Coordinates of C-alpha atoms in Angstrom, one line a residue:
Chain A
X812 CA -0.3 -126.6 102.4
X813 CA -0.8 -129.8 104.2
X814 CA 0.1 -130.0 107.9
X815 CA 0.4 -133.7 107.8
X816 CA 1.1 -135.8 104.8
X817 CA 1.7 -139.6 104.6
X818 CA 3.0 -141.3 101.5
X819 CA 2.8 -145.1 101.3
X820 CA 3.4 -145.6 104.9
X821 CA 4.1 -149.1 106.2
X822 CA 4.7 -150.3 109.7
X823 CA 5.8 -153.9 110.4
X824 CA 7.0 -155.7 113.4
X825 CA 8.9 -158.6 111.9
X826 CA 6.3 -160.7 110.0
X827 CA 3.4 -158.7 111.6
X828 CA 2.2 -156.1 109.3
X829 CA 0.3 -153.5 111.2
X830 CA -0.2 -150.6 108.7
X831 CA -0.1 -151.2 105.0
X832 CA 0.3 -148.5 102.4
X833 CA -1.3 -145.6 104.2
X834 CA -1.4 -142.4 102.2
X835 CA -3.2 -139.3 103.3
X836 CA -3.0 -135.5 103.5
X837 CA -4.4 -133.3 106.2
X838 CA -5.0 -129.6 106.0
X839 CA -4.5 -127.1 108.8
X840 CA -7.6 -126.8 111.0
X841 CA -9.1 -130.2 110.3
X842 CA -10.5 -132.2 113.2
X843 CA -10.0 -135.8 112.4
X844 CA -11.5 -138.6 114.4
X845 CA -10.0 -142.1 114.0
X846 CA -12.0 -145.2 114.7
X847 CA -11.4 -148.9 114.2
X848 CA -11.4 -152.1 116.2
X849 CA -8.7 -152.8 118.8
X850 CA -5.5 -153.9 117.2
X851 CA -6.4 -152.2 113.9
X852 CA -3.4 -150.0 113.9
X853 CA -4.9 -146.7 114.9
X854 CA -2.8 -146.5 118.0
X855 CA 0.3 -147.4 116.0
X856 CA -0.6 -144.6 113.6
X857 CA -0.8 -142.2 116.5
X858 CA 2.5 -143.4 117.8
X859 CA 4.0 -142.6 114.4
X860 CA 2.5 -139.1 114.5
X861 CA 3.9 -138.7 118.0
X862 CA 7.4 -139.9 117.1
X863 CA 7.4 -142.8 119.6
X864 CA 7.5 -145.3 116.7
X865 CA 9.1 -144.9 113.3
X866 CA 7.6 -146.1 110.0
X867 CA 9.2 -149.2 108.3
X868 CA 8.7 -147.7 104.9
X869 CA 7.2 -144.5 103.5
X870 CA 7.2 -140.9 104.5
X871 CA 5.4 -139.0 107.2
X872 CA 5.7 -135.3 106.9
X873 CA 4.8 -132.4 109.2
X874 CA 4.6 -129.1 107.3
X875 CA 6.4 -130.8 104.4
X876 CA 9.3 -131.9 106.5
X877 CA 9.9 -135.4 107.9
X878 CA 8.6 -135.8 111.4
X879 CA 11.3 -135.9 114.1
X880 CA 11.6 -139.5 115.4
X881 CA 11.1 -138.5 119.0
X882 CA 8.3 -136.5 120.7
X883 CA 8.6 -132.7 120.7
X884 CA 6.7 -129.6 121.3
X885 CA 5.2 -129.6 117.8
X886 CA 2.8 -132.4 118.8
X887 CA 0.7 -132.1 121.9
X888 CA -0.8 -135.2 123.3
X889 CA -3.6 -136.2 125.8
X890 CA -3.7 -139.9 126.7
X891 CA -6.6 -141.7 128.3
X892 CA -4.7 -141.8 131.6
X893 CA -1.4 -140.7 133.2
X894 CA -1.2 -137.5 131.1
X895 CA -0.7 -135.2 134.1
X896 CA 2.0 -135.1 136.7
X897 CA 0.9 -136.3 140.1
X898 CA 3.6 -134.4 142.0
X899 CA 2.6 -131.0 140.6
X900 CA -0.6 -129.2 141.4
X901 CA -3.0 -128.0 138.7
X902 CA -1.3 -124.7 138.1
X903 CA 2.2 -126.1 138.2
X904 CA 1.2 -128.8 135.7
X905 CA 0.2 -126.2 133.2
X906 CA 3.1 -123.9 133.9
X907 CA 5.6 -126.7 133.4
X908 CA 5.7 -126.5 129.6
X909 CA 6.3 -122.7 129.6
X910 CA 8.9 -123.0 132.4
X911 CA 10.9 -125.6 130.6
X912 CA 11.2 -123.3 127.6
X913 CA 12.1 -120.3 129.7
X914 CA 14.8 -122.0 131.9
X915 CA 16.8 -124.7 130.0
X916 CA 18.9 -125.8 133.0
X917 CA 16.6 -125.7 136.1
X918 CA 13.3 -125.9 134.3
X919 CA 12.0 -123.5 136.8
X920 CA 11.3 -119.7 136.7
X921 CA 11.2 -117.1 139.4
X922 CA 10.0 -113.6 139.9
X923 CA 8.7 -111.6 137.0
X924 CA 9.0 -114.3 134.4
X925 CA 7.2 -116.8 136.7
X926 CA 4.4 -114.3 137.2
X927 CA 3.9 -113.9 133.5
X928 CA 3.8 -117.6 133.0
X929 CA 1.5 -118.0 135.9
X930 CA -0.9 -115.5 134.4
X931 CA -0.9 -117.3 131.1
X932 CA -1.5 -120.6 132.8
X933 CA -4.3 -119.3 135.0
X934 CA -6.0 -117.9 131.8
X935 CA -5.6 -121.2 130.1
X936 CA -7.1 -123.1 133.1
X937 CA -10.0 -120.7 133.4
X938 CA -10.8 -121.4 129.7
X939 CA -11.0 -125.1 130.4
X940 CA -13.1 -124.6 133.5
X941 CA -10.4 -125.3 136.1
X942 CA -10.1 -121.8 137.4
X943 CA -11.2 -122.8 140.9
X944 CA -8.9 -125.8 141.3
X945 CA -5.5 -124.1 140.8
X946 CA -3.8 -125.5 143.9
X947 CA -5.3 -129.0 143.9
X948 CA -3.2 -132.1 143.0
X949 CA -4.4 -134.3 140.2
X950 CA -5.4 -137.1 142.5
X951 CA -7.9 -134.7 144.1
X952 CA -9.6 -134.2 140.7
X953 CA -12.3 -136.2 139.0
X954 CA -11.4 -138.1 135.7
X955 CA -13.1 -135.3 133.6
X956 CA -11.2 -132.6 135.4
X957 CA -7.9 -134.5 135.0
X958 CA -8.5 -134.6 131.2
X959 CA -9.3 -130.9 131.2
X960 CA -6.0 -130.3 132.9
X961 CA -4.2 -132.5 130.4
X962 CA -5.7 -130.4 127.6
X963 CA -4.7 -127.1 129.2
X964 CA -1.2 -128.5 129.7
X965 CA -0.8 -129.5 126.1
X966 CA -2.4 -126.3 124.7
X967 CA -0.1 -123.9 126.5
X968 CA 2.7 -125.1 124.2
X969 CA 0.6 -124.1 121.1
X970 CA 1.4 -127.3 119.2
X971 CA 1.0 -127.7 115.5
X972 CA -1.1 -130.7 115.9
X973 CA -3.0 -132.0 118.9
X974 CA -3.2 -135.8 119.4
X975 CA -6.0 -137.3 121.6
X976 CA -5.7 -141.0 122.4
X977 CA -9.1 -142.1 123.5
X978 CA -9.2 -139.1 125.8
X979 CA -12.7 -139.5 127.0
X980 CA -12.8 -143.3 127.0
X981 CA -12.8 -143.6 130.8
X982 CA -15.4 -140.9 131.5
X983 CA -19.1 -141.1 132.3
X984 CA -21.5 -140.3 129.4
X985 CA -22.6 -137.0 130.9
X986 CA -19.1 -135.8 131.5
X987 CA -18.1 -137.0 128.1
X988 CA -20.7 -134.7 126.5
X989 CA -19.3 -131.8 128.4
X990 CA -15.8 -132.7 127.2
X991 CA -17.1 -132.8 123.6
X992 CA -18.3 -129.2 124.0
X993 CA -15.0 -128.2 125.5
X994 CA -12.8 -129.8 122.7
X995 CA -15.1 -128.3 120.0
X996 CA -14.8 -124.8 121.5
X997 CA -11.0 -125.2 121.8
X998 CA -10.9 -126.3 118.2
X999 CA -13.0 -123.4 117.0
X1000 CA -11.0 -120.8 119.0
X1001 CA -7.5 -122.1 118.2
X1002 CA -8.0 -123.5 114.7
X1003 CA -5.8 -126.4 115.8
X1004 CA -5.4 -129.5 113.7
X1005 CA -6.7 -132.3 115.9
X1006 CA -6.4 -136.1 115.6
X1007 CA -8.7 -138.0 118.0
X1008 CA -8.7 -141.7 118.4
X1009 CA -11.8 -143.2 119.8
X1010 CA -13.4 -146.6 120.0
X1011 CA -16.8 -145.1 120.1
X1012 CA -17.9 -144.8 116.5
X1013 CA -20.7 -142.5 117.3
X1014 CA -18.4 -140.1 119.0
X1015 CA -16.1 -140.2 116.0
X1016 CA -19.0 -139.7 113.7
X1017 CA -20.5 -136.6 115.2
X1018 CA -17.5 -134.8 116.7
X1019 CA -15.0 -134.0 114.0
X1020 CA -14.8 -132.7 110.4
X1021 CA -13.4 -135.8 108.9
X1022 CA -13.6 -139.5 109.9
X1023 CA -11.0 -142.2 109.3
X1024 CA -11.8 -145.8 109.7
X1025 CA -8.7 -148.1 110.1
X1026 CA -9.3 -151.6 109.0
X1027 CA -7.8 -154.4 107.0
X1028 CA -8.8 -154.7 103.3
X1029 CA -7.6 -158.2 103.0
X1030 CA -7.8 -161.1 105.4
X1031 CA -5.8 -164.3 105.5
X1032 CA -7.5 -166.6 108.1
X1033 CA -4.3 -168.8 108.2
X1034 CA -2.1 -165.8 108.9
X1035 CA -4.0 -163.0 110.5
X1036 CA -0.9 -160.7 110.6
X1037 CA -0.1 -161.2 107.0
X1038 CA -2.0 -158.1 105.9
X1039 CA -2.0 -154.7 107.7
X1040 CA -4.7 -152.1 108.2
X1041 CA -5.2 -149.0 106.1
X1042 CA -7.8 -146.3 106.0
X1043 CA -10.9 -147.9 104.5
X1044 CA -13.2 -145.0 105.0
X1045 CA -12.2 -141.3 104.7
X1046 CA -15.4 -139.3 105.0
X1047 CA -15.9 -135.6 105.4
X1048 CA -18.3 -135.1 108.2
X1049 CA -20.8 -132.4 109.0
X1050 CA -23.5 -133.7 106.7
X1051 CA -23.4 -137.1 108.2
X1052 CA -26.1 -139.6 107.4
X1053 CA -27.3 -142.7 109.2
X1054 CA -26.8 -145.1 106.3
X1055 CA -23.0 -144.4 106.3
X1056 CA -22.8 -144.9 110.0
X1057 CA -24.7 -148.2 109.6
X1058 CA -22.5 -149.4 106.8
X1059 CA -19.3 -148.7 108.7
X1060 CA -20.7 -150.4 111.8
X1061 CA -21.5 -153.4 109.7
X1062 CA -18.1 -153.5 108.0
X1063 CA -16.2 -153.3 111.3
X1064 CA -18.5 -155.9 112.8
X1065 CA -18.4 -158.3 109.9
X1066 CA -14.6 -158.4 109.7
X1067 CA -13.9 -159.2 113.3
X1068 CA -16.7 -161.3 114.6
Chain B
X473 CA -21.8 -164.9 164.6
X474 CA -19.8 -163.4 161.8
X475 CA -16.9 -165.3 160.2
X476 CA -13.6 -164.8 162.0
X477 CA -12.1 -162.9 159.0
X478 CA -14.9 -160.4 159.2
X479 CA -14.6 -159.6 162.9
X480 CA -12.8 -156.4 163.5
X481 CA -11.6 -155.1 166.9
X482 CA -12.9 -151.8 168.2
X483 CA -10.4 -149.0 168.6
X484 CA -9.9 -149.6 172.3
X485 CA -9.7 -153.4 171.8
X486 CA -7.1 -152.9 169.1
X487 CA -4.9 -150.9 171.5
X488 CA -5.4 -153.4 174.2
X489 CA -4.6 -156.3 172.0
X490 CA -1.5 -154.5 170.8
X491 CA -0.2 -154.0 174.3
X492 CA -1.1 -157.5 175.5
X493 CA 1.9 -159.4 174.1
X494 CA 4.3 -156.8 175.5
X495 CA 2.8 -157.0 178.9
X496 CA 2.9 -160.8 178.8
X497 CA 6.6 -160.8 177.8
X498 CA 7.4 -158.4 180.6
X499 CA 5.5 -160.5 183.1
X500 CA 7.2 -163.7 181.9
X501 CA 10.6 -162.0 182.3
X502 CA 9.8 -160.7 185.8
X503 CA 8.6 -164.1 186.9
X504 CA 11.6 -166.0 185.4
X505 CA 14.0 -163.4 186.8
X506 CA 12.5 -163.7 190.3
X507 CA 12.7 -167.5 190.1
X508 CA 16.4 -167.5 189.1
X509 CA 17.4 -164.8 191.6
X510 CA 15.6 -166.7 194.4
X511 CA 17.7 -169.7 193.5
X512 CA 21.0 -167.7 193.1
X513 CA 21.1 -164.0 194.1
X514 CA 24.3 -163.6 191.9
X515 CA 22.6 -164.9 188.8
X516 CA 23.5 -162.6 185.8
X517 CA 21.3 -164.1 183.1
X518 CA 18.0 -162.4 184.0
X519 CA 18.8 -159.4 186.1
X520 CA 16.1 -157.7 188.2
X521 CA 14.7 -154.4 187.0
X522 CA 16.5 -152.7 189.9
X523 CA 19.9 -153.8 188.8
X524 CA 19.1 -152.9 185.1
X525 CA 18.1 -149.5 186.4
X526 CA 21.4 -149.1 188.2
X527 CA 23.3 -150.2 185.1
X528 CA 21.4 -147.6 183.0
X529 CA 22.1 -144.9 185.5
X530 CA 25.8 -145.7 185.6
X531 CA 26.2 -145.9 181.9
X532 CA 24.2 -142.8 181.1
X533 CA 24.8 -140.4 184.0
X534 CA 28.1 -141.4 185.7
X535 CA 31.4 -140.7 184.1
X536 CA 33.4 -143.9 183.3
X537 CA 36.1 -144.4 185.9
X538 CA 38.7 -145.2 183.3
X539 CA 38.0 -142.7 180.4
X540 CA 35.9 -140.1 182.2
X541 CA 33.2 -140.4 179.4
X542 CA 29.5 -140.9 179.8
X543 CA 29.5 -144.2 177.9
X544 CA 25.9 -144.5 176.7
X545 CA 26.1 -141.1 175.1
X546 CA 29.5 -141.6 173.6
X547 CA 28.4 -144.9 172.2
X548 CA 25.2 -143.5 170.8
X549 CA 26.9 -140.6 169.2
X550 CA 29.6 -142.7 167.6
X551 CA 27.0 -145.3 166.3
X552 CA 24.6 -142.7 165.0
X553 CA 27.4 -140.9 163.2
X554 CA 28.5 -144.0 161.4
X555 CA 24.9 -145.0 160.6
X556 CA 23.9 -141.6 159.4
X557 CA 27.0 -141.2 157.2
X558 CA 26.6 -144.6 155.7
X559 CA 22.9 -144.3 155.1
X560 CA 23.2 -140.7 153.7
X561 CA 26.0 -141.9 151.3
X562 CA 24.0 -144.9 150.2
X563 CA 20.8 -142.8 149.7
X564 CA 22.8 -140.3 147.6
X565 CA 24.3 -143.1 145.5
X566 CA 20.8 -144.7 145.2
X567 CA 19.4 -141.5 144.0
X568 CA 22.1 -140.5 141.5
X569 CA 23.0 -144.0 140.1
X570 CA 19.4 -145.4 140.4
X571 CA 17.8 -142.4 138.6
X572 CA 20.5 -142.4 135.9
X573 CA 20.1 -146.2 135.4
X574 CA 16.3 -145.9 135.3
X575 CA 16.1 -142.9 133.1
X576 CA 18.9 -143.3 130.6
X577 CA 19.1 -146.7 128.8
X578 CA 22.7 -146.2 127.9
X579 CA 23.6 -145.9 131.6
X580 CA 21.4 -148.8 132.4
X581 CA 23.1 -151.0 129.8
X582 CA 26.5 -150.2 131.3
X583 CA 25.8 -150.1 135.0
X584 CA 22.8 -152.3 135.8
X585 CA 24.6 -155.7 135.5
X586 CA 27.4 -154.4 137.7
X587 CA 25.1 -153.2 140.4
X588 CA 23.2 -156.4 140.2
X589 CA 26.4 -158.4 140.6
X590 CA 27.6 -156.2 143.5
X591 CA 24.3 -156.6 145.3
X592 CA 24.8 -160.4 145.4
X593 CA 28.1 -160.2 147.3
X594 CA 27.4 -160.8 151.0
X595 CA 28.7 -157.6 152.5
X596 CA 30.0 -159.4 155.7
X597 CA 32.2 -161.5 153.5
X598 CA 34.2 -158.5 152.3
X599 CA 34.4 -156.9 155.8
X600 CA 38.0 -158.2 156.1
X601 CA 38.8 -156.6 152.8
X602 CA 37.4 -153.3 154.1
X603 CA 39.5 -153.6 157.2
X604 CA 42.6 -154.3 155.2
X605 CA 42.0 -151.5 152.7
X606 CA 40.5 -148.8 154.9
X607 CA 42.1 -149.8 158.2
X608 CA 40.1 -150.3 161.4
X609 CA 38.8 -146.7 161.7
X610 CA 35.6 -145.1 160.8
X611 CA 35.9 -145.4 157.0
X612 CA 35.6 -149.2 157.0
X613 CA 32.4 -149.1 159.1
X614 CA 30.8 -146.5 157.0
X615 CA 31.9 -148.4 153.9
X616 CA 30.4 -151.7 155.2
X617 CA 27.0 -150.0 155.7
X618 CA 27.2 -148.4 152.2
X619 CA 28.2 -151.6 150.5
X620 CA 25.5 -153.3 152.4
X621 CA 22.6 -151.1 151.5
X622 CA 23.6 -149.0 148.5
X623 CA 23.0 -151.7 145.9
X624 CA 19.5 -152.3 147.2
X625 CA 18.7 -148.6 147.1
X626 CA 20.2 -148.2 143.6
X627 CA 18.1 -151.1 142.3
X628 CA 15.0 -149.9 144.0
X629 CA 15.4 -146.4 142.6
X630 CA 16.0 -147.8 139.1
X631 CA 12.8 -149.9 139.5
X632 CA 10.8 -146.9 140.7
X633 CA 11.9 -144.8 137.7
X634 CA 11.0 -147.6 135.3
X635 CA 7.6 -147.9 136.9
X636 CA 6.7 -144.3 136.0
X637 CA 4.0 -144.5 133.4
X638 CA 5.5 -144.0 129.9
X639 CA 2.7 -141.6 129.1
X640 CA 4.2 -139.2 131.5
X641 CA 7.6 -139.3 130.0
X642 CA 6.1 -138.8 126.5
X643 CA 3.9 -136.0 127.7
X644 CA 6.9 -134.2 129.2
X645 CA 8.8 -134.5 125.9
X646 CA 5.8 -133.0 124.1
X647 CA 6.1 -130.1 126.5
X648 CA 9.6 -129.6 125.2
X649 CA 11.6 -131.2 128.1
X650 CA 15.2 -132.1 127.4
X651 CA 16.5 -135.3 129.0
X652 CA 18.0 -133.3 131.9
X653 CA 14.8 -131.3 132.5
X654 CA 12.8 -134.5 132.4
X655 CA 15.0 -136.0 135.1
X656 CA 15.0 -132.8 137.2
X657 CA 11.4 -131.9 137.0
X658 CA 9.5 -135.1 136.4
X659 CA 11.5 -138.1 137.6
X660 CA 13.5 -136.8 140.5
X661 CA 10.6 -135.2 142.5
X662 CA 8.5 -138.4 142.0
X663 CA 11.1 -140.8 143.2
X664 CA 12.3 -138.8 146.2
X665 CA 9.5 -140.0 148.5
X666 CA 10.0 -143.5 147.2
X667 CA 13.7 -143.1 148.1
X668 CA 12.7 -142.2 151.7
X669 CA 10.5 -145.3 151.8
X670 CA 13.4 -147.4 150.6
X671 CA 15.7 -145.9 153.1
X672 CA 13.3 -146.8 155.9
X673 CA 13.2 -150.4 154.7
X674 CA 17.0 -150.5 154.5
X675 CA 17.6 -149.1 158.0
X676 CA 17.3 -152.6 159.6
X677 CA 20.1 -153.9 157.5
X678 CA 22.1 -150.7 158.1
X679 CA 21.9 -151.4 161.9
X680 CA 22.9 -155.0 161.3
X681 CA 26.1 -154.0 159.4
X682 CA 26.9 -151.2 161.8
X683 CA 26.7 -153.5 164.9
X684 CA 28.7 -156.3 163.1
X685 CA 31.4 -153.9 162.2
X686 CA 31.5 -152.4 165.7
X687 CA 31.6 -155.8 167.3
X688 CA 34.7 -156.7 165.4
X689 CA 36.8 -153.5 165.6
X690 CA 35.9 -150.4 167.4
X691 CA 36.7 -148.4 170.6
X692 CA 33.2 -147.1 171.2
X693 CA 29.7 -147.6 169.8
X694 CA 26.5 -149.3 170.8
X695 CA 27.5 -152.6 169.1
X696 CA 31.0 -152.4 170.5
X697 CA 29.7 -152.0 174.1
X698 CA 27.3 -154.9 173.8
X699 CA 30.0 -157.3 172.6
X700 CA 32.5 -155.9 175.1
X701 CA 30.3 -156.5 178.2
X702 CA 29.3 -159.9 176.9
X703 CA 32.5 -161.1 178.4
X704 CA 31.3 -160.3 181.9
X705 CA 27.8 -161.7 181.1
X706 CA 26.5 -158.2 181.9
X707 CA 22.9 -158.8 180.8
X708 CA 22.0 -155.7 182.9
X709 CA 23.9 -153.6 180.3
X710 CA 23.1 -155.6 177.2
X711 CA 19.3 -155.6 177.6
X712 CA 18.9 -151.8 178.0
X713 CA 21.3 -151.3 175.1
X714 CA 19.3 -153.5 172.9
X715 CA 16.1 -151.7 173.9
X716 CA 17.9 -148.3 173.3
X717 CA 18.9 -149.4 169.8
X718 CA 15.3 -150.5 169.1
X719 CA 14.0 -147.2 170.3
X720 CA 16.5 -145.3 168.1
X721 CA 15.5 -147.5 165.1
X722 CA 11.9 -146.7 165.8
X723 CA 12.5 -143.0 166.1
X724 CA 14.5 -142.7 162.9
X725 CA 11.8 -144.7 161.0
X726 CA 9.1 -142.4 162.6
X727 CA 11.0 -139.2 161.7
X728 CA 11.5 -140.4 158.1
X729 CA 7.9 -141.2 157.8
X730 CA 6.8 -137.7 159.1
X731 CA 9.4 -136.1 156.8
X732 CA 8.0 -137.9 153.7
X733 CA 4.4 -137.0 154.7
X734 CA 5.3 -133.3 155.2
X735 CA 7.5 -132.9 152.2
X736 CA 5.4 -134.8 149.6
X737 CA 1.7 -134.3 150.3
X738 CA 0.8 -135.5 146.8
X739 CA 2.4 -138.9 147.5
X740 CA -0.1 -139.8 150.1
X741 CA -3.3 -139.3 148.3
X742 CA -2.9 -142.1 145.8
X743 CA 0.5 -141.3 144.3
X744 CA -1.0 -141.7 140.9
X745 CA -3.4 -139.4 139.1

């Protein structure tokens, strides 16, 4: 059973073709990294998965059913920035998702139910290494810690797929390595299907189980928007080799320099 | 010698420099008052501090011969009630309509142009309408303040909601939030401190509208008193009343600032994550 399936997916804004004829199938538990130059449509593809944008033509299916055209709890997301709520402390940020489900009108819980949610949130926060920062506000956290928080916040909803939009793009290299360890251990423990967009080809190459490269197959120099991007490389990773990395680097460079 | 723009006063110098203009103004007043009073002991334009003191005493601590009221306090209470009611009502409208406009595109499409148009009407121009419709009582004064500042608050709130990063709203939806939950738990708590900021900004205009309304039709109030005693050139009453209003304005601003700081600690360390 495919978790995500796309059949001849097109996305156009007027004359501007962004995605052209994307077809793919993703099995549960795959960790897909998505790379490509800026403006290559990888973010548009993420927005389609998220439900913020809808495809012009074609089908995008989640568990065999069309994706709802607005974001919902099936799809967790971590953005590069602004993923967490500045007015809630770390614990409240993670509790929010569970509280919303438990209390449709107030979105708040009290007493026994709150304690249960709190326990769950604390466990989640400890597993991402934020057990000692429960009562801090996001602005008191470093960039890496904020992303840990955003992950914990998304994970508590147990989404079908987890979308990561350049989640570590703003972090220092050392911290980034820590975050790679964290996301890998989360992926191993939960068996989540993960889509991660990155502009760092190396990161994409060594992190996931499958690499997608979004790029344009055809170019019209007179009308750069005439043709859209599609997946030009779809490589299973794990036994990666340098020649492939080099070839992809070359192809991305050659098209856009 | 550093450039002028790089020279910063020390803490003590800063305080001293801050006080200096006040002291100079005071001295200038004393000097001018002395000169005028020396030329004409009955001069009313720049009364001596002693006569201002007497006037304050009689307004604040002696019952008025005609009405038996302590005028300063009666005036203050009446004015603060009108101001408080008008500002509270405006803040409430700002919050409800502003957040609805900002968060729900369907509301915004319907209401935003109307609010925009209303905010362009000079409130003083429709004061006569208010007097005709609501009479000369309290309602028309509160209505003037509300009409004067509510459109600003509504538009400011709408803008603040629209400024929230879209990522946050999407994130909340992926956490399963309904529209209502999103407003209640994500938008509202984040715009509340911004509402208090906007209210502080609008207090100046609120006082302006209050005093204007009181000057035209009232039987008590700070603005009413100033305009009443103007007929007798009673600068000894007008000046302390103006100072008193300034002090009240300062205090409300200060209290609102403390309230925001206490209630929204997250707002003051950056506001954004």
